[in-house]
Coordinates of C-alpha atoms and ligand atoms in Angstrom, one line a residue:
M34 CA -9.5 -2.0 24.9
N35 CA -10.7 -4.9 23.3
R36 CA -11.9 -6.2 19.6
K37 CA -15.7 -5.4 20.8
D38 CA -14.8 -1.5 21.1
F39 CA -14.3 -1.4 17.4
G40 CA -17.9 -3.0 16.9
D41 CA -18.9 -6.0 15.3
D42 CA -19.0 -4.8 11.4
F43 CA -15.1 -3.7 12.0
F44 CA -13.1 -5.4 9.2
W45 CA -10.0 -6.7 10.8
G46 CA -7.3 -7.9 8.4
V47 CA -4.0 -8.4 6.8
S48 CA -2.3 -6.8 3.9
T49 CA 0.2 -8.2 1.2
A50 CA 1.2 -7.4 -2.4
A51 CA 1.9 -9.9 -4.9
Y52 CA 5.8 -9.0 -5.8
Q53 CA 6.4 -8.7 -2.2
I54 CA 5.6 -12.7 -1.6
E55 CA 4.6 -14.8 -4.7
G56 CA 8.0 -15.4 -6.3
S57 CA 7.5 -18.2 -9.5
I58 CA 8.0 -15.1 -11.5
T59 CA 8.3 -17.3 -14.8
A60 CA 5.5 -19.7 -13.6
D61 CA 2.8 -20.7 -15.8
G62 CA 3.2 -18.5 -19.0
K63 CA 3.9 -15.2 -16.1
G64 CA 5.2 -12.4 -18.0
P65 CA 7.6 -10.0 -16.7
S66 CA 6.6 -7.2 -14.8
I67 CA 8.7 -3.9 -13.6
W68 CA 10.0 -5.2 -10.5
D69 CA 11.4 -8.4 -12.2
V70 CA 13.6 -6.2 -14.3
F71 CA 14.4 -3.2 -11.9
S72 CA 15.3 -5.7 -9.2
K73 CA 18.1 -7.3 -12.0
K74 CA 19.7 -4.2 -12.1
K75 CA 22.8 -3.5 -9.9
N76 CA 22.9 -1.5 -6.7
K77 CA 18.9 -0.7 -7.0
I78 CA 18.0 -3.3 -4.2
F79 CA 19.8 -3.8 -1.0
N80 CA 22.5 -6.5 -1.4
N81 CA 21.1 -6.8 -5.1
Q82 CA 18.1 -8.9 -3.6
N83 CA 15.1 -9.7 -5.7
G84 CA 11.5 -11.1 -5.5
D85 CA 12.4 -13.6 -7.9
I86 CA 11.4 -16.4 -4.8
A87 CA 10.3 -14.1 -1.6
C88 CA 7.8 -15.8 0.3
D89 CA 7.2 -18.9 -2.1
F90 CA 3.4 -17.8 -1.6
Y91 CA 2.6 -18.9 -5.0
N92 CA 3.4 -22.3 -4.1
K93 CA 2.7 -22.2 -0.5
F94 CA -0.2 -20.1 -0.5
T95 CA -2.0 -22.6 1.2
Q96 CA 0.3 -22.9 4.3
D97 CA 0.0 -18.7 4.5
L98 CA -3.9 -19.3 4.4
Y99 CA -4.0 -21.9 7.1
L100 CA -1.8 -19.5 8.8
I101 CA -4.3 -16.6 8.5
Y102 CA -7.1 -18.7 9.7
E103 CA -5.2 -20.2 12.7
L104 CA -4.3 -16.2 13.4
K105 CA -7.6 -15.9 13.4
I106 CA -7.7 -13.3 10.9
P107 CA -11.4 -12.7 9.1
N108 CA -9.7 -10.5 6.0
F109 CA -6.9 -10.8 3.9
R110 CA -6.1 -8.4 1.3
F111 CA -3.9 -9.4 -1.8
S112 CA -2.9 -8.3 -4.8
I113 CA -3.0 -9.6 -8.2
S114 CA 0.0 -9.7 -10.4
W115 CA -1.2 -8.0 -13.6
S116 CA 1.4 -9.7 -15.8
R117 CA 0.5 -13.3 -14.5
I118 CA -2.9 -12.3 -15.9
F119 CA -1.8 -10.6 -19.2
P120 CA 2.1 -11.8 -19.6
N121 CA 2.1 -8.8 -22.4
G122 CA -0.2 -6.1 -20.5
T123 CA -2.9 -6.7 -22.9
G124 CA -4.7 -9.0 -25.4
Q125 CA -4.2 -12.6 -24.5
I126 CA -5.3 -14.0 -20.9
N127 CA -3.5 -16.5 -19.1
Q128 CA -5.5 -18.9 -17.7
Q129 CA -3.1 -20.4 -15.5
G130 CA -2.9 -16.7 -13.7
I131 CA -6.4 -17.0 -13.1
D132 CA -6.5 -20.6 -11.9
F133 CA -3.9 -19.3 -9.2
Y134 CA -5.9 -16.6 -8.2
N135 CA -9.4 -18.7 -8.1
R136 CA -7.5 -20.8 -5.9
V137 CA -6.4 -18.6 -3.2
I138 CA -9.8 -16.9 -3.1
D139 CA -11.5 -20.6 -3.0
L140 CA -9.5 -21.5 -0.4
C141 CA -10.3 -18.0 1.7
L142 CA -13.9 -18.9 0.9
E143 CA -13.3 -22.2 2.5
L144 CA -11.5 -20.6 5.5
N145 CA -14.4 -18.1 6.0
I146 CA -11.4 -15.7 5.3
E147 CA -13.0 -12.5 3.3
P148 CA -10.7 -11.8 0.1
W149 CA -10.0 -8.3 -0.7
I150 CA -8.4 -7.8 -4.1
T151 CA -5.7 -4.8 -4.7
L152 CA -5.7 -4.9 -8.2
Y153 CA -2.7 -3.0 -8.7
H154 CA 0.2 -3.1 -6.0
W155 CA 3.3 -1.4 -8.2
D156 CA 4.1 -4.6 -10.6
L157 CA 3.1 -3.4 -13.8
P158 CA 3.8 -5.3 -17.0
E159 CA 7.3 -5.0 -18.4
K160 CA 5.5 -5.1 -21.3
L161 CA 4.2 -2.0 -20.8
Q162 CA 6.5 -0.4 -19.6
E163 CA 8.3 -0.4 -22.7
K164 CA 5.6 1.7 -24.1
G165 CA 6.3 4.3 -21.6
G166 CA 3.8 2.8 -18.7
W167 CA 2.4 5.0 -16.6
T168 CA 3.7 8.1 -18.5
N169 CA 1.7 6.9 -21.4
R170 CA -2.0 8.0 -21.6
D171 CA -3.1 4.5 -23.2
I172 CA -2.7 3.3 -19.8
I173 CA -6.0 4.2 -19.2
N174 CA -7.3 1.7 -21.8
W175 CA -4.7 -1.0 -20.5
F176 CA -5.6 -0.5 -16.8
S177 CA -9.3 -0.9 -17.8
E178 CA -9.4 -3.8 -19.6
F179 CA -7.3 -5.5 -16.6
V180 CA -9.6 -5.0 -13.9
T181 CA -12.6 -5.6 -16.4
C182 CA -11.1 -8.9 -16.8
C183 CA -10.3 -9.4 -13.3
V184 CA -13.9 -8.2 -12.1
K185 CA -15.2 -10.8 -14.8
H186 CA -12.9 -13.7 -13.3
F187 CA -13.4 -13.0 -9.6
G188 CA -16.2 -10.5 -8.9
D189 CA -18.7 -13.5 -8.3
R190 CA -16.6 -14.5 -5.1
V191 CA -14.9 -11.4 -4.5
S192 CA -16.9 -8.1 -3.6
K193 CA -13.8 -6.1 -1.7
W194 CA -11.9 -4.1 -3.9
I195 CA -9.0 -1.6 -3.9
V196 CA -8.2 0.2 -6.9
L197 CA -4.4 1.3 -6.5
N198 CA -1.9 1.2 -3.9
E199 CA -0.5 4.7 -2.8
P200 CA -0.2 6.2 -6.1
M201 CA 2.0 8.5 -4.7
V202 CA 4.7 6.2 -3.7
F203 CA 4.6 4.5 -7.2
T204 CA 4.7 7.6 -9.1
G205 CA 7.2 9.9 -6.9
A206 CA 9.7 6.4 -6.2
G207 CA 9.5 5.1 -9.8
Y208 CA 8.8 7.8 -11.9
F209 CA 10.6 10.9 -10.0
L210 CA 13.2 9.8 -7.8
G211 CA 14.2 6.8 -9.8
V212 CA 14.3 4.2 -6.7
H213 CA 11.6 2.1 -7.3
A214 CA 10.6 0.2 -10.6
P215 CA 11.0 1.2 -13.1
G216 CA 13.4 3.6 -12.3
L217 CA 12.6 6.8 -14.0
R218 CA 13.5 10.2 -13.2
G219 CA 12.4 13.8 -13.7
L220 CA 9.6 16.3 -13.4
N221 CA 8.1 15.4 -16.6
N222 CA 7.9 11.6 -16.0
F223 CA 6.4 12.2 -12.6
I224 CA 3.5 14.5 -13.9
A225 CA 2.5 12.3 -16.5
S226 CA 2.2 9.5 -14.3
V227 CA 0.5 11.4 -11.7
H228 CA -2.3 12.2 -14.2
H229 CA -2.5 9.0 -15.8
A230 CA -2.6 7.1 -12.4
A231 CA -5.3 9.5 -10.8
M232 CA -7.4 8.7 -14.2
C233 CA -7.0 5.1 -13.7
Q234 CA -8.0 5.2 -10.2
A235 CA -11.9 6.9 -10.7
A236 CA -11.6 4.5 -14.0
G237 CA -11.3 1.5 -12.2
G238 CA -13.7 2.6 -9.6
R239 CA -16.2 3.1 -12.2
I240 CA -15.7 -0.3 -14.2
I241 CA -16.0 -2.4 -11.2
R242 CA -19.2 -0.5 -9.7
S243 CA -20.8 -1.3 -13.6
L244 CA -19.6 -4.8 -13.9
H245 CA -20.2 -6.1 -10.2
P246 CA -23.8 -6.0 -8.4
N247 CA -22.6 -5.3 -5.0
P248 CA -19.2 -4.3 -4.7
Y249 CA -17.4 -2.1 -1.6
I250 CA -14.9 -0.2 -3.3
G251 CA -12.2 1.8 -2.1
T252 CA -8.5 2.4 -3.0
T253 CA -5.5 3.4 -0.6
F254 CA -3.3 6.4 0.0
S255 CA -0.1 6.5 1.8
H256 CA -0.4 9.6 4.4
S257 CA 2.2 10.7 6.8
Y258 CA 1.0 12.9 9.7
L259 CA 4.0 16.2 8.7
E260 CA 4.9 18.9 11.6
P261 CA 7.2 21.6 11.0
Y262 CA 10.7 21.0 12.3
N263 CA 11.0 24.0 14.0
T264 CA 6.9 25.2 15.0
D265 CA 8.2 29.0 15.4
N266 CA 9.8 29.0 12.0
V267 CA 7.1 30.3 9.4
K268 CA 9.2 28.9 6.6
D269 CA 9.3 25.5 8.2
H270 CA 5.6 26.0 8.4
H271 CA 5.3 26.9 4.5
A272 CA 7.6 23.9 3.7
T273 CA 5.0 21.2 5.6
K274 CA 2.5 22.7 3.6
K275 CA 4.1 22.1 0.1
V276 CA 5.2 18.6 0.9
D277 CA 1.6 17.8 2.7
A278 CA -0.1 19.0 -0.9
L279 CA 2.1 16.8 -2.7
L280 CA 2.5 13.7 -0.3
N281 CA -1.1 13.3 0.8
R282 CA -3.3 15.8 -1.1
L283 CA -2.2 15.1 -4.7
F284 CA -4.1 11.9 -5.4
I285 CA -6.9 12.2 -3.0
E286 CA -8.0 15.8 -3.8
P287 CA -9.0 14.9 -7.9
L288 CA -10.6 12.0 -6.7
L289 CA -12.9 13.9 -4.4
G290 CA -13.7 16.3 -6.9
L291 CA -11.7 19.0 -5.7
G292 CA -8.7 19.3 -8.3
Y293 CA -5.2 19.1 -7.8
P294 CA -3.7 20.9 -5.3
L295 CA -1.8 23.2 -7.5
A296 CA -2.1 26.7 -5.3
D297 CA 0.0 24.8 -2.6
L298 CA 2.2 23.2 -4.8
S299 CA 3.3 25.3 -8.0
I300 CA 5.8 22.7 -9.4
L301 CA 2.8 20.9 -10.8
N302 CA 1.2 23.5 -12.9
R303 CA 2.8 22.0 -15.9
I304 CA 0.1 19.0 -14.9
E305 CA -1.9 21.2 -16.9
K306 CA -0.6 19.8 -20.2
F307 CA -1.6 16.4 -19.6
I308 CA -5.5 17.4 -19.0
K309 CA -7.7 16.7 -21.8
P310 CA -11.2 18.1 -21.8
N311 CA -13.5 16.4 -19.7
D312 CA -10.6 14.7 -17.6
M313 CA -11.5 16.5 -14.7
E314 CA -14.7 15.0 -14.4
L315 CA -13.6 12.1 -15.2
I316 CA -10.8 12.1 -12.4
S317 CA -13.3 12.0 -9.3
F318 CA -15.2 8.7 -8.4
K319 CA -17.5 8.1 -5.1
M320 CA -15.5 5.4 -3.5
D321 CA -17.4 3.4 -0.6
F322 CA -14.4 3.7 1.5
I323 CA -10.9 5.4 1.2
G324 CA -7.7 3.4 2.8
L325 CA -5.2 4.8 4.5
Q326 CA -1.7 3.6 5.4
V327 CA -0.4 5.3 8.3
Y328 CA 2.9 4.4 9.6
T329 CA 4.8 7.6 11.3
R330 CA 4.9 11.2 11.7
E331 CA 7.2 13.5 9.7
L332 CA 9.3 16.4 10.3
I333 CA 9.4 19.1 7.6
K334 CA 12.4 22.0 7.5
Y335 CA 12.8 24.4 5.0
V336 CA 16.0 23.9 3.1
P337 CA 16.4 26.9 0.7
F338 CA 18.9 24.9 -1.7
Q339 CA 16.7 21.7 -2.3
P340 CA 15.2 21.6 -5.6
F341 CA 11.7 21.8 -6.1
L342 CA 10.0 22.1 -2.7
Q343 CA 12.5 23.7 -0.5
A344 CA 11.8 21.2 2.1
N345 CA 13.6 18.2 3.6
I346 CA 12.2 15.6 5.7
V347 CA 14.3 15.5 9.1
K348 CA 15.0 11.7 9.6
A349 CA 14.1 10.0 12.8
S350 CA 17.5 8.6 13.5
Q351 CA 19.0 12.4 13.7
R352 CA 16.2 13.5 15.8
F353 CA 17.3 10.4 18.1
V354 CA 13.9 9.4 18.6
H355 CA 12.3 5.9 18.6
H356 CA 12.5 4.5 15.4
T357 CA 11.8 1.8 13.1
I358 CA 14.4 -0.1 10.8
M359 CA 12.9 2.2 8.0
D360 CA 14.2 5.2 10.1
W361 CA 10.3 6.0 10.7
E362 CA 9.4 7.5 13.8
V363 CA 7.2 5.7 16.5
H364 CA 4.4 8.3 16.5
P365 CA 1.4 6.5 17.2
D366 CA -0.6 9.6 17.5
C367 CA -0.2 9.7 13.5
I368 CA -2.8 7.3 12.8
Y369 CA -5.2 9.7 14.7
K370 CA -4.2 12.5 13.1
A371 CA -4.4 10.9 9.8
V372 CA -8.0 10.1 10.2
K373 CA -9.2 13.3 11.7
K374 CA -7.9 15.1 8.8
I375 CA -9.1 13.0 6.0
E376 CA -12.8 13.1 7.4
Q377 CA -12.8 16.5 7.1
Y378 CA -13.1 16.0 3.4
E379 CA -16.9 16.4 2.9
N380 CA -16.7 13.2 0.2
V381 CA -15.3 10.8 2.1
K382 CA -17.8 8.2 3.4
E383 CA -15.4 5.6 5.3
I384 CA -12.1 5.2 6.2
I385 CA -10.3 1.9 6.6
I386 CA -6.8 1.6 7.7
T387 CA -5.5 -0.6 5.0
E388 CA -1.8 -0.8 6.5
N389 CA -0.4 -0.2 9.7
G390 CA 3.1 -1.5 10.7
A391 CA 6.3 -1.7 11.7
A392 CA 9.8 -3.3 11.0
F393 CA 12.0 -4.0 13.8
D394 CA 15.0 -7.0 14.1
D395 CA 13.8 -9.9 14.9
D396 CA 15.5 -12.3 17.0
L397 CA 15.1 -16.0 16.9
K398 CA 15.3 -17.7 20.3
D399 CA 14.3 -21.5 21.2
K400 CA 12.2 -21.1 17.8
R401 CA 9.9 -17.9 19.7
I402 CA 10.6 -14.8 18.8
F403 CA 9.7 -12.1 21.7
D404 CA 9.0 -8.9 19.0
L405 CA 7.7 -6.8 21.8
L406 CA 8.1 -3.6 19.8
R407 CA 6.3 -4.7 16.9
K408 CA 3.2 -5.5 19.7
D409 CA 3.5 -2.4 21.4
Y410 CA 3.7 -0.6 17.9
L411 CA 0.2 -2.1 17.0
Q412 CA -1.3 -1.8 20.2
N413 CA -0.6 1.7 20.7
H414 CA -1.7 2.6 16.8
L415 CA -5.1 0.7 17.7
N416 CA -5.2 2.5 21.0
K417 CA -4.8 5.8 18.8
L418 CA -7.6 4.8 16.8
L419 CA -10.1 3.8 18.9
K420 CA -9.5 7.2 20.5
A421 CA -11.0 8.6 17.1
K422 CA -13.2 6.3 16.8
K423 CA -14.9 6.5 20.1
E424 CA -15.1 10.3 18.8
G425 CA -17.2 9.6 15.9
S426 CA -14.6 8.8 13.1
N427 CA -16.1 6.4 10.6
I428 CA -13.3 4.2 10.9
K429 CA -14.7 0.6 9.4
G430 CA -11.4 -1.6 9.5
Y431 CA -7.8 -2.3 10.0
F432 CA -5.2 -4.4 8.3
V433 CA -1.8 -4.8 9.5
W434 CA 1.2 -4.7 7.4
T435 CA 1.9 -7.9 7.0
L436 CA 1.4 -11.2 7.4
V437 CA 5.2 -13.0 6.7
D438 CA 8.5 -11.1 6.4
N439 CA 8.6 -10.3 2.8
F440 CA 10.4 -8.5 -0.1
E441 CA 10.5 -4.5 1.0
W442 CA 11.1 -3.0 -2.2
A443 CA 14.6 -1.3 -2.5
E444 CA 15.2 -2.2 1.4
G445 CA 15.3 -6.2 0.0
Y446 CA 14.9 -8.6 2.9
K447 CA 16.3 -6.3 5.1
P448 CA 13.0 -4.8 6.9
K449 CA 10.8 -7.3 8.8
F450 CA 7.3 -6.6 8.9
G451 CA 5.6 -9.6 9.6
L452 CA 3.5 -11.3 12.2
V453 CA 5.4 -14.4 10.9
H454 CA 9.2 -14.7 11.0
L455 CA 10.2 -16.5 7.4
D456 CA 13.4 -18.4 7.3
H457 CA 14.8 -17.5 3.9
Q458 CA 17.0 -21.1 3.5
T459 CA 14.0 -23.1 4.6
Q460 CA 10.8 -20.9 3.7
K461 CA 9.5 -22.2 7.2
R462 CA 7.4 -19.7 8.7
T463 CA 7.2 -19.0 12.6
I464 CA 4.3 -16.9 14.4
K465 CA 5.8 -14.0 16.3
E466 CA 4.6 -12.8 19.5
S467 CA 2.9 -10.0 17.6
G468 CA 1.1 -12.6 15.6
F469 CA 0.0 -14.3 18.6
W470 CA -0.7 -10.8 20.1
Y471 CA -3.3 -10.4 17.1
R472 CA -4.9 -13.6 17.5
D473 CA -5.7 -13.2 20.9
F474 CA -7.1 -9.8 20.4
L475 CA -9.4 -11.2 17.6
S476 CA -10.4 -13.9 19.4
Ligands
LIG681 C1 3.2 -0.1 0.7 C2 3.5 -1.9 1.0 C3 4.9 -1.6 1.6 C4 4.8 -0.7 3.2 C5 6.1 -0.9 4.0 C6 3.5 0.5 1.8 O1 4.0 1.6 1.3 O2 2.3 -0.2 0.3 O3 3.7 -2.5 0.1 O4 6.0 -2.9 1.7 O5 4.5 0.5 2.8 O6 7.3 0.0 3.5

């Protein structure tokens, strides 16, 4: 397998997110985000860590963009911190926030790296959370204001746009399970935020389309390849179907004009009370591409006493299979299966793998990191992606998660996904073998 097999127009990249790398959480007029607040609460994050400094990308972006350049990665995906631009969520624009992203974009272009902007990667302005955040329908207007501002300020140089990062994760973990910011729980919070995020997903796309002369617009979905734990057990099959509707279908189907998958997920029936006339037309939008973020396969077991779904994910460690620090099974076929499944939807034009990568323990020895597990992981997943591509799947790109070891949300700094190692004491970056492998592959 080599780069050429994927075609000359294939987008190769690396993905990051503002809160996970930037640090400088109060610099130059930035307002607080829900992650600034949540990460300070006791026992929410591994070892009570937070993103106050993270990779110090705010000050070290030049170094990091040069790393991308050195690694010969032609596309860089990063997100905009909403509260850097709008410290209060809406209203007054903070010019210094705009200036920062202008510097990032300009340096990308100077280095011949194409910038890909994710508009929302989970760090909602705290001021908006005080008004209910994603549970408040007004977020459709707040988000529209933010998107409009970003397209107006950056659209002269940026044509690649990603509206939301994994809405299932930020609504599920943030508004249902309470394990991510803002730490809310309960079905009502979840359902309200699902509907409003799904509305914003389409609204964001429409705004970009109306303001930008030649945009390439997408949005991303987490996608787990699911199988029943016991393939002979009908109940495990039913459970898998429900979990699939929740994890893999809940956001893409309304976007594609298919409505919510309520037939397979009756616990969400109450969503209807949040749906206003015309919503189900406004909720769909023709994206240029669908971003899939694929890491693993999950096995699903019927568990009668489990509330809501009567289903559980059987963790990889309990199954004694090869897994990462996240306890995610290493199962390269998942990427092939994800593409094959999503391309069956009629309105999906192009697919980009906007994240794929692995967290393993890295050992720094003689200033080198032989992270062969990560290298194998990437290589094996790419092989499976190529298989799908050769069979005719319309896959247009692949982005590794991530550049530098960073703040991994509730897991803190423990899981390391980077192609580049970070020493948190000194902020020194060291390219890992996987980084060199990616460079050689791209060369
Ligand atoms: C998210 C990233 C995260 C990665 C690994 C994705 O869910 O978009 O922010 O770091 O997976 O957990």
